[in-house]
Coordinates of C-alpha atoms and ligand atoms in Angstrom, one line a residue:
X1 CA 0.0 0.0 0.0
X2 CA 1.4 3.4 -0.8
X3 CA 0.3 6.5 1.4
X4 CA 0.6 9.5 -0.5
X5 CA 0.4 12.9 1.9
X6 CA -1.2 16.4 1.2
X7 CA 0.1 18.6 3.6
X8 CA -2.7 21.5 3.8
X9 CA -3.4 24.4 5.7
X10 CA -7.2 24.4 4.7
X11 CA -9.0 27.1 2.9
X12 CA -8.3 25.0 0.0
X13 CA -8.7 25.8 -3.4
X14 CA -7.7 24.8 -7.0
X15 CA -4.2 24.2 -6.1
X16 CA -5.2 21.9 -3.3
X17 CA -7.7 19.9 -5.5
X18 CA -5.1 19.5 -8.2
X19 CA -2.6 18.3 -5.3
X20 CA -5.3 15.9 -4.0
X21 CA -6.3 14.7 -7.7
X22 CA -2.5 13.8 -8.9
X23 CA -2.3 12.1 -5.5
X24 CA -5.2 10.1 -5.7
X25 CA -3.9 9.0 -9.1
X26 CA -0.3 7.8 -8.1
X27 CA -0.9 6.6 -4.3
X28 CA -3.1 3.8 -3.2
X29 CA -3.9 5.8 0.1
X30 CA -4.6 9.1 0.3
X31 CA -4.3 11.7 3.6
X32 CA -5.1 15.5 3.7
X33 CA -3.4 17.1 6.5
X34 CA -5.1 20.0 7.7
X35 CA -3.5 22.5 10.1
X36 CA -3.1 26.2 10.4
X37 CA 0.6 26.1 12.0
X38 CA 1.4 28.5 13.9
X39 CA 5.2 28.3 14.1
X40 CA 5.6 29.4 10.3
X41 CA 3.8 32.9 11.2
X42 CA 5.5 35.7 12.3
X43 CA 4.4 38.2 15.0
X44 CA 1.9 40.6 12.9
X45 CA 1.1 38.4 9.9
X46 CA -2.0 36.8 9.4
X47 CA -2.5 33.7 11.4
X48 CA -5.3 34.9 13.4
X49 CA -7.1 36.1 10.0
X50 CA -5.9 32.9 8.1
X51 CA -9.2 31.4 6.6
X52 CA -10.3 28.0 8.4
X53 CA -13.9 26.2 7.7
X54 CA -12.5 22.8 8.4
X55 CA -16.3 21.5 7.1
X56 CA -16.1 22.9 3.8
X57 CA -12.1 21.8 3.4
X58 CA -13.3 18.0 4.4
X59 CA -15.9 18.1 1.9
X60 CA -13.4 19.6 -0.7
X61 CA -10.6 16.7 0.6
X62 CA -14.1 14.5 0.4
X63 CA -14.8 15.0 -3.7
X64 CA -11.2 14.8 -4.4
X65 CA -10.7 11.1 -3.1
X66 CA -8.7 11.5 0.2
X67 CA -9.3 8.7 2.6
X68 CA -8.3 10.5 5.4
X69 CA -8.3 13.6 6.8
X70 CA -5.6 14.3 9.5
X71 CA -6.7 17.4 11.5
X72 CA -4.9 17.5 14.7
X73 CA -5.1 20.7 17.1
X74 CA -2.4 23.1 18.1
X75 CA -2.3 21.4 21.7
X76 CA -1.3 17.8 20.2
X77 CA 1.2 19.5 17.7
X78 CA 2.9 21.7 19.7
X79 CA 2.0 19.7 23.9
X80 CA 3.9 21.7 26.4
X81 CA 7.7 21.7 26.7
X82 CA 7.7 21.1 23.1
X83 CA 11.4 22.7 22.1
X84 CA 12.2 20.9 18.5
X85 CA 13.1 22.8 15.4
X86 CA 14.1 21.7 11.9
X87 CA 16.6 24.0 10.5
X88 CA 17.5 24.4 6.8
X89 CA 20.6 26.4 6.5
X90 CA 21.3 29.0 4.2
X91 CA 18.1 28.2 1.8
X92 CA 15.6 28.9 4.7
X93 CA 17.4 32.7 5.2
X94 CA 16.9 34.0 1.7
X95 CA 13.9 35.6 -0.4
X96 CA 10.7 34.5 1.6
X97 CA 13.3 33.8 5.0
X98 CA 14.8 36.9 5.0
X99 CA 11.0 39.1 4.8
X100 CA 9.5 36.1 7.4
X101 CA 12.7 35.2 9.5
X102 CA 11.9 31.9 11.0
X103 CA 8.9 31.0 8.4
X104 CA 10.9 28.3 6.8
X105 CA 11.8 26.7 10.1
X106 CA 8.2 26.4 11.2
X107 CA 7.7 25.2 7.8
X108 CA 10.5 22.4 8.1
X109 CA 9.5 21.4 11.9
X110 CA 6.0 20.9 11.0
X111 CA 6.2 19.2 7.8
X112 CA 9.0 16.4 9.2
X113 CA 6.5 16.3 12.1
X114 CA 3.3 15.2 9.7
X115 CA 5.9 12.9 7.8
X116 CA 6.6 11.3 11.1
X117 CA 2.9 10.8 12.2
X118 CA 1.1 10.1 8.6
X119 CA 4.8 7.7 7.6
X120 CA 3.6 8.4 3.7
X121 CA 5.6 7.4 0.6
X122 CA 5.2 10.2 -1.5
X123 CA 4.1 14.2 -0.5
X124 CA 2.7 16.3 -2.9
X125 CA 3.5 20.3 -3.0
X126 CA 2.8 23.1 -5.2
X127 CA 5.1 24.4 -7.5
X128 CA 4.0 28.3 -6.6
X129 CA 6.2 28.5 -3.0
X130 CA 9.3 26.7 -4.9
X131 CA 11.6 27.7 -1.9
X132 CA 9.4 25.9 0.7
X133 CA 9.7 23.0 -1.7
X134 CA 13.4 23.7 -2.1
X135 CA 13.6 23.4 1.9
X136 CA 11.2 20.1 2.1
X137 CA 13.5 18.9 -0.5
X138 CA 16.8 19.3 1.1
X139 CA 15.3 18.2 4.3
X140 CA 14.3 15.3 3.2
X141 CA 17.6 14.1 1.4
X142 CA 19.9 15.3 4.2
X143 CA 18.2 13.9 6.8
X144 CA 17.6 10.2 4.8
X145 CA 13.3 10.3 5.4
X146 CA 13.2 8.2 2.3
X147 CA 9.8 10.2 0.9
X148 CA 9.4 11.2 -2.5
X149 CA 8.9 14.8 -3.1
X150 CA 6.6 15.3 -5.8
X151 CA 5.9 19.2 -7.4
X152 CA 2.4 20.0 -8.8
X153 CA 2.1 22.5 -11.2
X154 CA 0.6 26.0 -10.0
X155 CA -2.9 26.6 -10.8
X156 CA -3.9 29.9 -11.9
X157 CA -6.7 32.1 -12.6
X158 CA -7.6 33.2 -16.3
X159 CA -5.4 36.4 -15.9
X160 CA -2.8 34.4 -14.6
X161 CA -3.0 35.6 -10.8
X162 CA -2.0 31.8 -8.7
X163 CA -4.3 30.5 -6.6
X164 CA -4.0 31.2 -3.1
X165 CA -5.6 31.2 0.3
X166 CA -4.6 34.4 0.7
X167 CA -6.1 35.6 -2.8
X168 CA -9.2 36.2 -0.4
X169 CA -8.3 39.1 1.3
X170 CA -7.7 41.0 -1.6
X171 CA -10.1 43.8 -1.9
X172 CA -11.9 43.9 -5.5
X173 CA -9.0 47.2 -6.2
X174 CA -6.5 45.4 -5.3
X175 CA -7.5 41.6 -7.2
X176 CA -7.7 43.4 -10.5
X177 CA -4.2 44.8 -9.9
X178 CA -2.4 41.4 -8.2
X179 CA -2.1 39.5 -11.8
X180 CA 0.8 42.1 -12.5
X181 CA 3.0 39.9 -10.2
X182 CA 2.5 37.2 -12.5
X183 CA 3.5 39.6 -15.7
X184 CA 6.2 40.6 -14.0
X185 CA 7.5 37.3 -13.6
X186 CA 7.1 36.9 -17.1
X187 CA 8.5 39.6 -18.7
X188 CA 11.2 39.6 -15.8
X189 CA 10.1 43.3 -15.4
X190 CA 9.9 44.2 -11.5
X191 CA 8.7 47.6 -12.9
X192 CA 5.7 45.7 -14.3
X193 CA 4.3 45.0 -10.6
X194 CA 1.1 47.1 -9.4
X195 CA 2.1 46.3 -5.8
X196 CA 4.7 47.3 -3.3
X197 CA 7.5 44.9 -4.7
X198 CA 9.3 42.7 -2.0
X199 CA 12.0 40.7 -5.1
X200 CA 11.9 39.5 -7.9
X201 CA 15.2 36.8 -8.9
X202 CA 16.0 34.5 -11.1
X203 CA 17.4 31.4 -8.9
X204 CA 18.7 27.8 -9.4
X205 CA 15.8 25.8 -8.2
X206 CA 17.8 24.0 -5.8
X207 CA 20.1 26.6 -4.2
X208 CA 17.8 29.3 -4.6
X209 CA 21.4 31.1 -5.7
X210 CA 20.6 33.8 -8.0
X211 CA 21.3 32.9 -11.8
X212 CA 21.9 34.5 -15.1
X213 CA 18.3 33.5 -16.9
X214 CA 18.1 29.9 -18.2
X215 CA 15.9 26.7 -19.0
X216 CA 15.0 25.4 -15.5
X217 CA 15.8 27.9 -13.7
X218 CA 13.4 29.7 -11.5
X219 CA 11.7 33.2 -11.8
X220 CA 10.5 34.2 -8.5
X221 CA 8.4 37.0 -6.6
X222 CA 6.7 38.6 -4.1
X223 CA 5.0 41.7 -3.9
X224 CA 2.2 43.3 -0.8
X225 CA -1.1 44.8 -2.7
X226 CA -2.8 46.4 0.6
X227 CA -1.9 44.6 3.3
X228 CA -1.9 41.5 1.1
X229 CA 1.3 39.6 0.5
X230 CA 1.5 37.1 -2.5
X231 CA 4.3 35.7 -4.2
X232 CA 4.2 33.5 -7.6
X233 CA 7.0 31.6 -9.2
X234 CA 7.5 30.7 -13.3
X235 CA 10.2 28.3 -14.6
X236 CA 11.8 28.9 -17.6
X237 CA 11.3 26.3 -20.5
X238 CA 13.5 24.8 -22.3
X239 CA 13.8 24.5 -25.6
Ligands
PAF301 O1 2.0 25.2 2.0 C1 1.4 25.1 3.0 O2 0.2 25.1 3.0 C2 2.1 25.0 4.4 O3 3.3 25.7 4.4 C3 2.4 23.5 4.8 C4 3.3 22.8 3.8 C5 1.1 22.8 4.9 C6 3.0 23.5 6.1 O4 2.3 24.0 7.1

């Protein structure tokens, strides 16, 4: 039997069902994780906004095939005296680490934490935050978990904006100017972006070491519209 793991934080969306559908196609067993984590969250983002309706994300996890839904509470994540953290080096400190210092930590601890209590063969991540899937990655190899990493292609809207959780909070002002990030991207244009601009780099997909433009490597982005923060990431095809 293979267990294949979608590691959610709920409010889920196309991105999620496309995760949820690929592994439903490749893994005989299929668990949704769903937990808002609060470790990956600085002090003043948006954890206590973050959207949760745990009924509408099991019926989602429901029409997508998942078998199970793994939904543990803060309390049994993170029981008292709990002093563990994952820590990725280098690739955790740059881009998204270095505007959320400590995100990719929380991201690392928690993620090698489902692995440990879901045991899956495969886990299935979007292709949109390729650093957090640059740090799952490297954690994985270095530390031996023996768990396939699997990308899934970003899902976006018509006008190209990516699908998001946090596309929700954008007021109707802001939505219509938030595909720019994705133009930007494209054209490799920061000047492009209708938003307050955070970087925009072209990095080896591995290192996240910034790159002179070429097939594979990775266009990435982030950019605040309000006091909404997004960030999108294009490869470049080969020919
Ligand atoms: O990408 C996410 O939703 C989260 O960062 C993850 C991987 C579920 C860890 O909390």
């Amino acid at each position: 039997m293979s267990v294949g793991l979608v590691p959610t934080m709920g409010a889920l969306h196309g991105g999620h069902r496309a995760l949820l559908r690929r592994a439903r196609a490749e893994c005989d067993e299929v668990v949704m994780s769903l937990f808002v984590n609060p470790t990956q969250f600085g002090p003043g983002e948006d954890f206590d906004r973050y959207p949760r309706d745990e009924g509408r994300d099991r019926a989602i996890a429901a029409e997508e095939g998942a078998d199970r839904v793994f939904a543990p509470s803060v309390a049994e994540m993170y029981p008292d005296g709990f002093s563990t953290t994952v820590s990725v080096g280098d690739l955790g400190a740059v881009f998204e680490g270095a505007h959320r210092p400590g995100h990719f930590d929380g991201v690392a601890t928690v993620v090698l934490k489902l692995f440990n209590l879901t045991r899956p063969d495969a886990a299935y991540f979007g292709q949109k935050d390729a650093q957090q899937l640059a740090v799952i990655r490297r954690m994985t190899a270095d530390l031996g978990l023996g768990i396939q990493i699997r990308a899934v292609e970003t899902v976006r809207e018509p006008d190209g904006l990516a699908l998001s959780s946090r596309n929700a909070y954008l007021s109707p002002e802001e939505r219509r100017r938030a595909p720019s990030l994705h133009r930007a991207l494209v054209a490799r244009d920061p000047g492009l972006v209708e938003g307050d601009l955070d970087y925009l780099a072209v990095v080896d997909s591995d290192t996240f070491a910034e790159v002179e433009p070429r097939p594979g490597a990775l266009v990435i982005g982030a950019a605040r519209f309000g006091s909404t923060r997004l960030i999108d990431t294009i490869r470049i095809e080969g020919r």
